[in-house]
mmCIF file of C-alpha atoms in Angstrom:
data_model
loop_
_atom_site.group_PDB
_atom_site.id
_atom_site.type_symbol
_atom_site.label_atom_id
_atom_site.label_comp_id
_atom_site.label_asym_id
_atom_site.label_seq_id
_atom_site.Cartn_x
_atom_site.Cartn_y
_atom_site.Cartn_z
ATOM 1 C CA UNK A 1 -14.225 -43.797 59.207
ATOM 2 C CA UNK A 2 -12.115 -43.039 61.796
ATOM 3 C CA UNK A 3 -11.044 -38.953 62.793
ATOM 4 C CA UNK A 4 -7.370 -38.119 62.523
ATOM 5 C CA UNK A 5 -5.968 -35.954 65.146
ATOM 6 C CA UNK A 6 -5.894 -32.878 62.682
ATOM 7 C CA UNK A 7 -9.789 -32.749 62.522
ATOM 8 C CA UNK A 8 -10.217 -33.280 66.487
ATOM 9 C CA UNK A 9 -7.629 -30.562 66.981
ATOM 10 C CA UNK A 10 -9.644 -28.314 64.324
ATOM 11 C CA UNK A 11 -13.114 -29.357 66.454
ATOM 12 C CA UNK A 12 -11.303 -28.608 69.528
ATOM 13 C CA UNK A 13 -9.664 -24.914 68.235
ATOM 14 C CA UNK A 14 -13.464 -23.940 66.671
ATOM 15 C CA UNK A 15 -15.028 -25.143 70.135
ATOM 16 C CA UNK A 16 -12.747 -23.151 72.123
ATOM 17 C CA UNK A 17 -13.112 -20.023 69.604
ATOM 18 C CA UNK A 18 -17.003 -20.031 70.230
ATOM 19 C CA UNK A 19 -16.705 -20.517 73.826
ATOM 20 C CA UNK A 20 -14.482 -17.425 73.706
ATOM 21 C CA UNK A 21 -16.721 -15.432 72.039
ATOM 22 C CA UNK A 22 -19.540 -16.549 73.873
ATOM 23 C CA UNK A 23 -18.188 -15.580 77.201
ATOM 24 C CA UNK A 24 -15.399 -12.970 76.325
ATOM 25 C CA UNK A 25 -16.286 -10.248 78.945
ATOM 26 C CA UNK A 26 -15.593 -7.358 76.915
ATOM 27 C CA UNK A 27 -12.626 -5.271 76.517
ATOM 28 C CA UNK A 28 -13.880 -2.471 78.745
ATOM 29 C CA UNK A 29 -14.291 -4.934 81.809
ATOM 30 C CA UNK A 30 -10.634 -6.254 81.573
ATOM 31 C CA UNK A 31 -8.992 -2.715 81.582
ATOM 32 C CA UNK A 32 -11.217 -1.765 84.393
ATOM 33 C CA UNK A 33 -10.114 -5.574 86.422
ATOM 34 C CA UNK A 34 -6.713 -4.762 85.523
ATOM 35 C CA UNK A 35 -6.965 -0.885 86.231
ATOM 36 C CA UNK A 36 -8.202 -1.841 89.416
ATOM 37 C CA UNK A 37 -5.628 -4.867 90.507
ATOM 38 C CA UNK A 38 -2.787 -2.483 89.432
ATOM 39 C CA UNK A 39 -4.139 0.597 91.950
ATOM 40 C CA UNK A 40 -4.561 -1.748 94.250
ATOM 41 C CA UNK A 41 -1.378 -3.215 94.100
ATOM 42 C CA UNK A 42 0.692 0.383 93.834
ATOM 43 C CA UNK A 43 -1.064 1.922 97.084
ATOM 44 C CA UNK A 44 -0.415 -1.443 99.070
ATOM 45 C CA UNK A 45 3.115 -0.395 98.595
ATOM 46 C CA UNK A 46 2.474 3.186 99.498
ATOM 47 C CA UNK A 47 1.739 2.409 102.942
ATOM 48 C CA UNK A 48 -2.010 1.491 102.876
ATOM 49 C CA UNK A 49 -3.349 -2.023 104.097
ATOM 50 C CA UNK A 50 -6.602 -1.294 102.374
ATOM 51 C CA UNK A 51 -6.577 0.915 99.601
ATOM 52 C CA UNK A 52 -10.109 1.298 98.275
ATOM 53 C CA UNK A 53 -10.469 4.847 97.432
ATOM 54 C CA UNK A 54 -7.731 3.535 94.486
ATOM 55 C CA UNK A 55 -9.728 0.627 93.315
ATOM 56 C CA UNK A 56 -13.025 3.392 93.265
ATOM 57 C CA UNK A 57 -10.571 5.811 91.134
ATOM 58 C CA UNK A 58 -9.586 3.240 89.259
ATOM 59 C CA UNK A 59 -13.011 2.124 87.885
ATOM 60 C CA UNK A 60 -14.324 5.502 87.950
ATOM 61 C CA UNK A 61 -11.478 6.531 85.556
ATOM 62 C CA UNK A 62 -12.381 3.446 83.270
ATOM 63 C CA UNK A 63 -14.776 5.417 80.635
ATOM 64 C CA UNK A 64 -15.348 4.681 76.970
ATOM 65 C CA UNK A 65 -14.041 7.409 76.052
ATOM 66 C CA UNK A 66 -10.679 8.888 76.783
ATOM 67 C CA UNK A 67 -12.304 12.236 76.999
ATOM 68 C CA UNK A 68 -14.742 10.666 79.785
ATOM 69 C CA UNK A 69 -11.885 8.761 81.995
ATOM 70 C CA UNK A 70 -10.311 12.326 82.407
ATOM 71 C CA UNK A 71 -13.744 13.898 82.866
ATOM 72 C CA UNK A 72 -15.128 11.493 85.475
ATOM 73 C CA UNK A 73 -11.282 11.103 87.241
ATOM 74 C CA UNK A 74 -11.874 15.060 87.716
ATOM 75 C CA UNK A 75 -15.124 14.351 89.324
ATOM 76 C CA UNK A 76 -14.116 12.264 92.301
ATOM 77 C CA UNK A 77 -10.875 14.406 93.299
ATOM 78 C CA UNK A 78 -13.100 17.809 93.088
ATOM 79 C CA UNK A 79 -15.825 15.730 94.889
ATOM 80 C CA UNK A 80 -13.262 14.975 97.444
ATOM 81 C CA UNK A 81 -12.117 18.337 98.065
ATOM 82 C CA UNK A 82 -15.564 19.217 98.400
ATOM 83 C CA UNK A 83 -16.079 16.837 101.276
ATOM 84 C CA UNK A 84 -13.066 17.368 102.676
ATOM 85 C CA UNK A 85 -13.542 21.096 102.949
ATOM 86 C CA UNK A 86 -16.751 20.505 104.614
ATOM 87 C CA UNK A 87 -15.889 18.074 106.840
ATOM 88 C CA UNK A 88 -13.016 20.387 108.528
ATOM 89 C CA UNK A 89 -15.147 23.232 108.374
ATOM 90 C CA UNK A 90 -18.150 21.646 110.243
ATOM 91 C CA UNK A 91 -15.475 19.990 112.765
ATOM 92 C CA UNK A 92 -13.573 22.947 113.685
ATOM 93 C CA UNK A 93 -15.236 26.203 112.606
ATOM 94 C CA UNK A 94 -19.636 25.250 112.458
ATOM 95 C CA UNK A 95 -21.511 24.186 115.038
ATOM 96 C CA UNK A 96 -24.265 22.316 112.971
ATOM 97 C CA UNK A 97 -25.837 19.039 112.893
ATOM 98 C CA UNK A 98 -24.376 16.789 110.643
ATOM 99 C CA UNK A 99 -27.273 16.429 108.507
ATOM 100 C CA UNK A 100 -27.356 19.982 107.803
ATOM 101 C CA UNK A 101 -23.772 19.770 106.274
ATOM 102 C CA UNK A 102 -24.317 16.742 104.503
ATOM 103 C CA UNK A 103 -27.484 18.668 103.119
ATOM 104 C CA UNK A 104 -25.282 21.316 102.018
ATOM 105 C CA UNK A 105 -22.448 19.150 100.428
ATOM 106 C CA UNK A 106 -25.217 17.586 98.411
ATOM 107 C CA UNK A 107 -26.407 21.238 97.254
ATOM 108 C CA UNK A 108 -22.920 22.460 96.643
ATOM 109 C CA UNK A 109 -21.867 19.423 94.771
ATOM 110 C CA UNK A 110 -25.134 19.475 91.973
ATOM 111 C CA UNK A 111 -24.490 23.147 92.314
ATOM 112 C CA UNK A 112 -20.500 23.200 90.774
ATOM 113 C CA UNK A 113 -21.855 19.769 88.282
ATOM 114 C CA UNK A 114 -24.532 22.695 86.954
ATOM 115 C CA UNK A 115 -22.614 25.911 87.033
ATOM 116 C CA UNK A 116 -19.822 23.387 85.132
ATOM 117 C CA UNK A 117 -22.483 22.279 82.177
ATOM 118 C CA UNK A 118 -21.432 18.758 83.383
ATOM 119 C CA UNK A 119 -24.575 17.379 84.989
ATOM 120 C CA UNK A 120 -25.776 15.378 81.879
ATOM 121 C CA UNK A 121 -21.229 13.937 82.687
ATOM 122 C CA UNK A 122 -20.884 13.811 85.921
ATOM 123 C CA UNK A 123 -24.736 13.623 87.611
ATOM 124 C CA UNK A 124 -24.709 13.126 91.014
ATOM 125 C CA UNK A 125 -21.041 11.596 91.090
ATOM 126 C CA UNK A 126 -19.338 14.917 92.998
ATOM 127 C CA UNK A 127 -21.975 15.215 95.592
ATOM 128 C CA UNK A 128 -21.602 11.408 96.054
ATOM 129 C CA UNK A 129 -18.145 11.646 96.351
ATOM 130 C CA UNK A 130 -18.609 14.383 98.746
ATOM 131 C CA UNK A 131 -20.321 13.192 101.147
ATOM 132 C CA UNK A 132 -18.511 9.932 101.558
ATOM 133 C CA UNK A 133 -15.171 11.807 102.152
ATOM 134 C CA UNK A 134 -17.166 13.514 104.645
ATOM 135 C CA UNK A 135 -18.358 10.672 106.795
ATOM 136 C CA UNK A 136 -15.385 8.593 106.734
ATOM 137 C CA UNK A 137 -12.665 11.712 106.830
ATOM 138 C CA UNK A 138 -13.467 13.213 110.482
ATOM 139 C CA UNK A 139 -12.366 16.377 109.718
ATOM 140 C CA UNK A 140 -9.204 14.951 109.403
ATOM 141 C CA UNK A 141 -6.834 16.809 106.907
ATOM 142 C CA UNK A 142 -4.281 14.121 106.619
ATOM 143 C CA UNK A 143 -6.974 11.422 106.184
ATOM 144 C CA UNK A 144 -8.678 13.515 103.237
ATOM 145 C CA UNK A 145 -5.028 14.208 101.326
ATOM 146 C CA UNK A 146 -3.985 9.830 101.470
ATOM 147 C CA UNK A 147 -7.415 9.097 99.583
ATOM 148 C CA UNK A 148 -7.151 12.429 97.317
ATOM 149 C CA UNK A 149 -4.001 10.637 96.303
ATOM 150 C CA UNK A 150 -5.331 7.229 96.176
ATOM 151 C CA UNK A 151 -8.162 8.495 93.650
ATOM 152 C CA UNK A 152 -5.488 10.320 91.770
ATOM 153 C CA UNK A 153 -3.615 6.876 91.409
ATOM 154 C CA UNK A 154 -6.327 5.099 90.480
ATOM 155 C CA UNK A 155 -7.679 7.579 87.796
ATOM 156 C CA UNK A 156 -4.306 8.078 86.308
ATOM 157 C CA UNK A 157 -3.600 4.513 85.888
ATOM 158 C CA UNK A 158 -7.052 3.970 84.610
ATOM 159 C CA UNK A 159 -6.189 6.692 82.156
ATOM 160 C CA UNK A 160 -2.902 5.337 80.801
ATOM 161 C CA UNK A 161 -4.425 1.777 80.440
ATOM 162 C CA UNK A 162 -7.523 3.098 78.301
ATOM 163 C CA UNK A 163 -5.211 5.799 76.212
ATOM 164 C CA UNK A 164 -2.343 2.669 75.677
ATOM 165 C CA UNK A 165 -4.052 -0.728 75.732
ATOM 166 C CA UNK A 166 -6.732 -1.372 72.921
ATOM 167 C CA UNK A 167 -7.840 2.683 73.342
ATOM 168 C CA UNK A 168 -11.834 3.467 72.237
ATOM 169 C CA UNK A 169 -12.502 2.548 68.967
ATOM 170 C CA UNK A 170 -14.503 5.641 67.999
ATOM 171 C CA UNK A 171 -15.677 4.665 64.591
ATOM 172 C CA UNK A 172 -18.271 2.106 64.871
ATOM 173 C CA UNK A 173 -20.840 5.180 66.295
ATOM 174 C CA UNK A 174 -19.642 7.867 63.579
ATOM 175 C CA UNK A 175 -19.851 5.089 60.724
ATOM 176 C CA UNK A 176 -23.279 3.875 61.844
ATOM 177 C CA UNK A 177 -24.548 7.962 62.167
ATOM 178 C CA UNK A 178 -23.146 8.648 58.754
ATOM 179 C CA UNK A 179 -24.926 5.590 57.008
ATOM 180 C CA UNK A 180 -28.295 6.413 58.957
ATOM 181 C CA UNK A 181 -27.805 10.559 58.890
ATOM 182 C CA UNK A 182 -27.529 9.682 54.960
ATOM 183 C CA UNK A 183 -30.374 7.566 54.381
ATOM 184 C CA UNK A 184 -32.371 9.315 56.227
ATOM 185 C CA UNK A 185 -31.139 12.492 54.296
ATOM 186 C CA UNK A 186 -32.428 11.062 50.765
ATOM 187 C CA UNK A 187 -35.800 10.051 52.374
ATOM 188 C CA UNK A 188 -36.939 13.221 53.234
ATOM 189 C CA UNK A 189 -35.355 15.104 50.455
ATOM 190 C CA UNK A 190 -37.021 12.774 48.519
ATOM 191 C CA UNK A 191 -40.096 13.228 50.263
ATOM 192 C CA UNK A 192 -39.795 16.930 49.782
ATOM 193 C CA UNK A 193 -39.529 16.700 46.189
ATOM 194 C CA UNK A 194 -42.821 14.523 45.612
ATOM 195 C CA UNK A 195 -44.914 16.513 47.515
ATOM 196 C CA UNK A 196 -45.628 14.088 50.313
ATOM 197 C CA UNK A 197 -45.169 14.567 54.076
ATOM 198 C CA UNK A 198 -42.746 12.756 56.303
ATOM 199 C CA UNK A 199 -43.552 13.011 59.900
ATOM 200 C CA UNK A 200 -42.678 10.294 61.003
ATOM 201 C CA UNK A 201 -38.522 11.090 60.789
ATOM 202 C CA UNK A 202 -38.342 14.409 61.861
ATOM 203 C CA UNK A 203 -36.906 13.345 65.243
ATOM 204 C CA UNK A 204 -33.836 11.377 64.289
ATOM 205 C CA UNK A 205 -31.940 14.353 63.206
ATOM 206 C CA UNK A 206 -31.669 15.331 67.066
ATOM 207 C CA UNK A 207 -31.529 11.521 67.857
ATOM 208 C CA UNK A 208 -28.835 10.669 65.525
ATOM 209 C CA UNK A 209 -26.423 14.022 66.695
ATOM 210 C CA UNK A 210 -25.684 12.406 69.847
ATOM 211 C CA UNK A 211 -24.131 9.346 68.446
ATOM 212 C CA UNK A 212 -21.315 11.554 67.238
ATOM 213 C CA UNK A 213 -20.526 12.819 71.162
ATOM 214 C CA UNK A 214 -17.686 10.060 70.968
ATOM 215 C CA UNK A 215 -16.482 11.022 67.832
ATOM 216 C CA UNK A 216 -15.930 14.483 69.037
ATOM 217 C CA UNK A 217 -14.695 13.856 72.038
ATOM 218 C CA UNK A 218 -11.941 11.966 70.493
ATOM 219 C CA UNK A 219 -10.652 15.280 68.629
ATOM 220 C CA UNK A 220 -10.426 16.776 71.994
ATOM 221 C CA UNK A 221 -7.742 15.165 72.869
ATOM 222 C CA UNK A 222 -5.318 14.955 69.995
ATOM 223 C CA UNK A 223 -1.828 14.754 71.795
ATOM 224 C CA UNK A 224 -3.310 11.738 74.070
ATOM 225 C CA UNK A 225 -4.293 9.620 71.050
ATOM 226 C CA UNK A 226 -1.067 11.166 68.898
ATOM 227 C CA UNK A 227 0.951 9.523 71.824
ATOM 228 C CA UNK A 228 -0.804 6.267 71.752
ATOM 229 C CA UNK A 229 1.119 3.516 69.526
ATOM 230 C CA UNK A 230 -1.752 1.097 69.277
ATOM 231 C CA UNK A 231 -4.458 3.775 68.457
ATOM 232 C CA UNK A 232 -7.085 2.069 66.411
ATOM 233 C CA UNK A 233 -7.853 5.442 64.148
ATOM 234 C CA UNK A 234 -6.002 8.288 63.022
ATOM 235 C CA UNK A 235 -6.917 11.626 64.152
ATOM 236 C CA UNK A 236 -7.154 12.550 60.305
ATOM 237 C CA UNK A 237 -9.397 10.346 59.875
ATOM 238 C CA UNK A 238 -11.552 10.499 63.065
ATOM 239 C CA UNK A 239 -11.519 14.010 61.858
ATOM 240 C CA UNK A 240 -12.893 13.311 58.366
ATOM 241 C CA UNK A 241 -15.976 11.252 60.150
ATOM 242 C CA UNK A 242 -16.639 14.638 62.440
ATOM 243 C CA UNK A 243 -16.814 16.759 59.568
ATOM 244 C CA UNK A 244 -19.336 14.503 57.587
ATOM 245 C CA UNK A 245 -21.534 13.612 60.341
ATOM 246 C CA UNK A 246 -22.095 17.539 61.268
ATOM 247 C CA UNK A 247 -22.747 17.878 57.543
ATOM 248 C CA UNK A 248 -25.374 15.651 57.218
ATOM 249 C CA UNK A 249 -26.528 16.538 60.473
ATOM 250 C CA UNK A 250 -27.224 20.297 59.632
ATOM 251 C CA UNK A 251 -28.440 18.852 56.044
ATOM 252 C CA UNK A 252 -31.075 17.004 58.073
ATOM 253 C CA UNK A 253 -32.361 19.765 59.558
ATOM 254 C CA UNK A 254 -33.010 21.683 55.993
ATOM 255 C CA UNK A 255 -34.565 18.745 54.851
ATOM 256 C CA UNK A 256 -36.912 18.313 57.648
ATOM 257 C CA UNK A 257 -37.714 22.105 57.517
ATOM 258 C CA UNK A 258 -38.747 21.305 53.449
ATOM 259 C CA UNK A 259 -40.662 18.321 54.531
ATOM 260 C CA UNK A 260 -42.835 20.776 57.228
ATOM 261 C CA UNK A 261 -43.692 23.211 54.049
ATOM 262 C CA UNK A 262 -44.400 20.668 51.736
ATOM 263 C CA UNK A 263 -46.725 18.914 54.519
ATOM 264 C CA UNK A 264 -48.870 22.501 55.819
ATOM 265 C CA UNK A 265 -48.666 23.041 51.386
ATOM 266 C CA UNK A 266 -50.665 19.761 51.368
ATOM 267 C CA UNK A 267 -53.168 21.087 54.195
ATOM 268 C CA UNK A 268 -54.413 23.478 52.164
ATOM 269 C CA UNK A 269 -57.573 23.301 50.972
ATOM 270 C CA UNK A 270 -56.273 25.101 47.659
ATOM 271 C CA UNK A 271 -54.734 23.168 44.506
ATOM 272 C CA UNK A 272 -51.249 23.108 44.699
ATOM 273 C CA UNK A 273 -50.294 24.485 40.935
ATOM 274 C CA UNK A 274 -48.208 22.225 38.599
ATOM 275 C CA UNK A 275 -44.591 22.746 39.417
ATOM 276 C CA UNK A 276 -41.972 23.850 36.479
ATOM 277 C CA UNK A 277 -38.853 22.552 36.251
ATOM 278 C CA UNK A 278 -37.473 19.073 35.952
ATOM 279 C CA UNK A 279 -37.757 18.059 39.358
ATOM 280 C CA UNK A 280 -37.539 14.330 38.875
ATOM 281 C CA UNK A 281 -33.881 15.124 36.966
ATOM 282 C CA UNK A 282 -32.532 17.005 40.802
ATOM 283 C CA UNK A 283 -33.700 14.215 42.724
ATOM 284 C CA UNK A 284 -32.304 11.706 40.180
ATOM 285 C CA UNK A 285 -28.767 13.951 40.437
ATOM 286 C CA UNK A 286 -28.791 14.490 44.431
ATOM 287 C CA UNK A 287 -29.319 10.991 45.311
ATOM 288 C CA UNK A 288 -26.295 10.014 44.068
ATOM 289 C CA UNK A 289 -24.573 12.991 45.213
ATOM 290 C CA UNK A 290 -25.622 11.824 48.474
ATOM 291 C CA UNK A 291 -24.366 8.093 47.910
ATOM 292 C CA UNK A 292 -21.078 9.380 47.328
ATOM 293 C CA UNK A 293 -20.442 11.466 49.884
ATOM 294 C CA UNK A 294 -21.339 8.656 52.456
ATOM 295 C CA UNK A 295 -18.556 6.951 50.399
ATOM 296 C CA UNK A 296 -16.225 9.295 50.975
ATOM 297 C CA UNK A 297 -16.527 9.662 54.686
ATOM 298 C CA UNK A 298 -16.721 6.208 54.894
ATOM 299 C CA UNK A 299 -13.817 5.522 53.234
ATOM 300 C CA UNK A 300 -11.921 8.362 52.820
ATOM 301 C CA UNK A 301 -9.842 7.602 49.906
ATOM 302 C CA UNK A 302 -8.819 10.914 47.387
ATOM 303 C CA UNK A 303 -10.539 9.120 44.212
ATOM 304 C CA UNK A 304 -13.751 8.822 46.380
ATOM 305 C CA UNK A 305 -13.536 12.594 47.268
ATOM 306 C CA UNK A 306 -13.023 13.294 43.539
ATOM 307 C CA UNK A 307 -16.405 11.504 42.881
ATOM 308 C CA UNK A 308 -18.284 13.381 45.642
ATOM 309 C CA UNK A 309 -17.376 16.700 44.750
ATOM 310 C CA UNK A 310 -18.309 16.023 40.788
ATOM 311 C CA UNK A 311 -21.570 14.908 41.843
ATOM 312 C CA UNK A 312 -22.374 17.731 43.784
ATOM 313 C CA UNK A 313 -21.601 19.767 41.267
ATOM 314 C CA UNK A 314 -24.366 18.646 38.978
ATOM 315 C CA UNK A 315 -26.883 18.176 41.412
ATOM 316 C CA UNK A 316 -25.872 22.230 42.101
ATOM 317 C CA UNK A 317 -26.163 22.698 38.333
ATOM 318 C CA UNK A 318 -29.367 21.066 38.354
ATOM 319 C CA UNK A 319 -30.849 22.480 40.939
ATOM 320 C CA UNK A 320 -29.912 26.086 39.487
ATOM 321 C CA UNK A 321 -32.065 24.507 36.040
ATOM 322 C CA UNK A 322 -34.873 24.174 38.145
ATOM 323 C CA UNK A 323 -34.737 27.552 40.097
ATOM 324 C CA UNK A 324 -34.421 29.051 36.450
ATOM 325 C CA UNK A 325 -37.356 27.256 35.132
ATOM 326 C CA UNK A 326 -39.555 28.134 37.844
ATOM 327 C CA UNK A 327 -38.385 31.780 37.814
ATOM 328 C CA UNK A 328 -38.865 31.871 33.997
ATOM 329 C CA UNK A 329 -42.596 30.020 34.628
ATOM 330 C CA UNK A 330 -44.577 33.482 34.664
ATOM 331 C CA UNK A 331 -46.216 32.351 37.485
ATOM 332 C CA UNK A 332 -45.845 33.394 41.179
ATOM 333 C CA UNK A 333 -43.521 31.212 43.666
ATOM 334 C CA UNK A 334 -45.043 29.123 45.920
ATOM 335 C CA UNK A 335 -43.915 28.931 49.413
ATOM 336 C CA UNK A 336 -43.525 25.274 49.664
ATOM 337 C CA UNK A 337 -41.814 25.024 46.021
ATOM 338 C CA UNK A 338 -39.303 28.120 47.181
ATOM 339 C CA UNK A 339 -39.145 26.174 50.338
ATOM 340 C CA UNK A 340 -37.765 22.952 48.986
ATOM 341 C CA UNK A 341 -35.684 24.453 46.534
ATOM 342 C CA UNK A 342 -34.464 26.620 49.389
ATOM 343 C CA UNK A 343 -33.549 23.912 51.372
ATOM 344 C CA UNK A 344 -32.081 21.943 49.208
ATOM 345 C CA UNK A 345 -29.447 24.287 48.240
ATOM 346 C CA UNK A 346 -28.409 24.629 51.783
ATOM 347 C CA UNK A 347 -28.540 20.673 51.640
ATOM 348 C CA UNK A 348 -25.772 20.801 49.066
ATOM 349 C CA UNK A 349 -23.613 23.589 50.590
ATOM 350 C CA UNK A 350 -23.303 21.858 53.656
ATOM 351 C CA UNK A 351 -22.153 18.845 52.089
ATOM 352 C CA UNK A 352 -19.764 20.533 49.850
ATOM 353 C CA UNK A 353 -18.425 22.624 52.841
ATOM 354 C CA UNK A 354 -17.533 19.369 54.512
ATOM 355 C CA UNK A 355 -15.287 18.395 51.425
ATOM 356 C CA UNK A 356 -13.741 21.798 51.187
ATOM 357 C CA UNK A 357 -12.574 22.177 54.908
#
């Protein structure tokens, strides 16, 4: 049986989808071509034949963040003032080799990226800049200003491209860190509460906290991404996934520290004394505490807030049962059973302090 036209064009649309897929660059690499072709373009008509210090702004500029083009634009132009200074200095005032000057550029510019707090940022990137201003510039002042400008070009149209077309989509990291941060959570609090140790987790809290660097760094510029009309999230809401990632962040690191008792409590050659309380019904009341406050920064609706803070509240109510069982034991408190318990109320109040803000 012969195909009609309507299934070859079908074949031919699903063919060209997959190829598409397969090769589509990524959304990052088109700004920065485009970034780049448009600084290009907008120095040639500023006088320049050959306007590369725009095209290096330009892609310099192009960050994932919007937080990082500004960060890294701010880089280059304070790198080029660096070298520029230099250069006329050494020309006109210094008598010293070059080397020596490029020497110092190099010190001065890792110097100003650690006095900032921005080495982990910007690295080597202002000494870099630096010293390429320096060799090409010839102590020119004039020179030095027409690529300070070119830079700025470049890194402000950079800017306005990532902040306007398809901006960083800063959920995918803060929705991934929740749903790890929170599974994680319930293993070791889980862990904690049957006496076993968990060593082999208690990195990720640190590990996980830097996945949320994009998340924040979206809330530092609010009146950017207010001003954007195709943002892909709402500051409200980019807001919400900040809150609950810190949350279970800080939650992480109270469970770990009841994991450590419960594991040097295990070490000990002594018996570890039957514990009072019903500490099957708190683990049975915080895990789905837990599960819903994932939910809720997940999602973000009011119902699913409504369900979080109820379930915190009894695993709160349960864990005060259990505190008044073991108080009402007669027998001392052990320090890994005060730990836990300990630990786990700080669990919940960080959690519900995240719903309240």
């Amino acid at each position: 049986m012969r195909r009609t036209w309507p299934a070859y064009r079908h074949a031919a649309t699903r063919l060209a989808r997959e190829m598409l897929r397969a090769g589509w660059p990524g959304t990052r690499v088109l700004k920065s071509a485009v970034a780049s072709g448009l600084a290009w373009s907008a120095a040639t008509r500023l006088g320049d034949p050959a306007p590369l210090f725009a095209v290096f702004g330009a892609l310099n500029g192009m960050q994932p963040t919007i937080a990082g083009s500004l960060r890294h634009t701010s880089g280059a132009l304070l790198g080029i003032l660096l070298g520029s200074a230099l250069a006329v200095t050494s020309e006109a005032l210094v008598d010293a080799p070059r080397a020596v000057m490029v020497a110092l550029l190099v010190a001065l510019g890792l110097l100003v990226a650690l006095r900032l707090h921005a080495y982990s940022l910007l690295g080597t990137e202002v000494a870099v800049t630096g010293v390429l201003v320096f060799a090409l510039s010839g102590g020119s002042l004039l020179w030095a200003a027409g690529r300070f400008g070119e830079t700025a070009l470049g890194g402000a149209l950079a800017f306005v491209i990532n902040v306007l077309v398809l901006p960083p989509d800063y959920r995918q990291d803060a929705r991934r860190a929740t749903r790890l941060l929170a599974g994680e959570l319930v293993v070791h609090l889980r862990t904690a509460a049957h006496f076993v140790a968990a060593g082999a987790a208690v990195q990720l809290a640190e590990e996980l906290r830097s996945q949320t660097e994009r998340a924040r760094e979206a809330l530092r510029f609010n009146p950017v991404l207010r001003y954007s009309p195709v943002r892909r999230a709402s500051p409200a809401e980019l807001e919400r996934y900040v809150r609950g990632v810190e949350a279970l962040a800080s939650a992480m690191t109270h469970a770990r520290a009841a994991c450590r008792a419960v594991w040097h409590a295990t070490r000990r050659p002594t018996r570890i004394r039957e514990r009072s309380g019903d500490w099957q019904g708190l683990l049975a009341d915080v895990e789905p505490a837990l599960a819903r406050f994932e939910h809720y920064v997940l999602d973000g609706e009011g119902s699913a807030l409504v369900a979080a803070d109820v379930a915190l509240r009894y695993a709160m109510a349960k864990h005060s049962e259990v505190v008044s069982a073991n108080a009402t034991s007669g027998e001392p408190w052990g320090m890994d059973e005060a730990s836990v318990l300990a630990e786990t109320e700080r669990v919940l109040d960080d959690l519900r302090g995240a719903l309240r803000r």
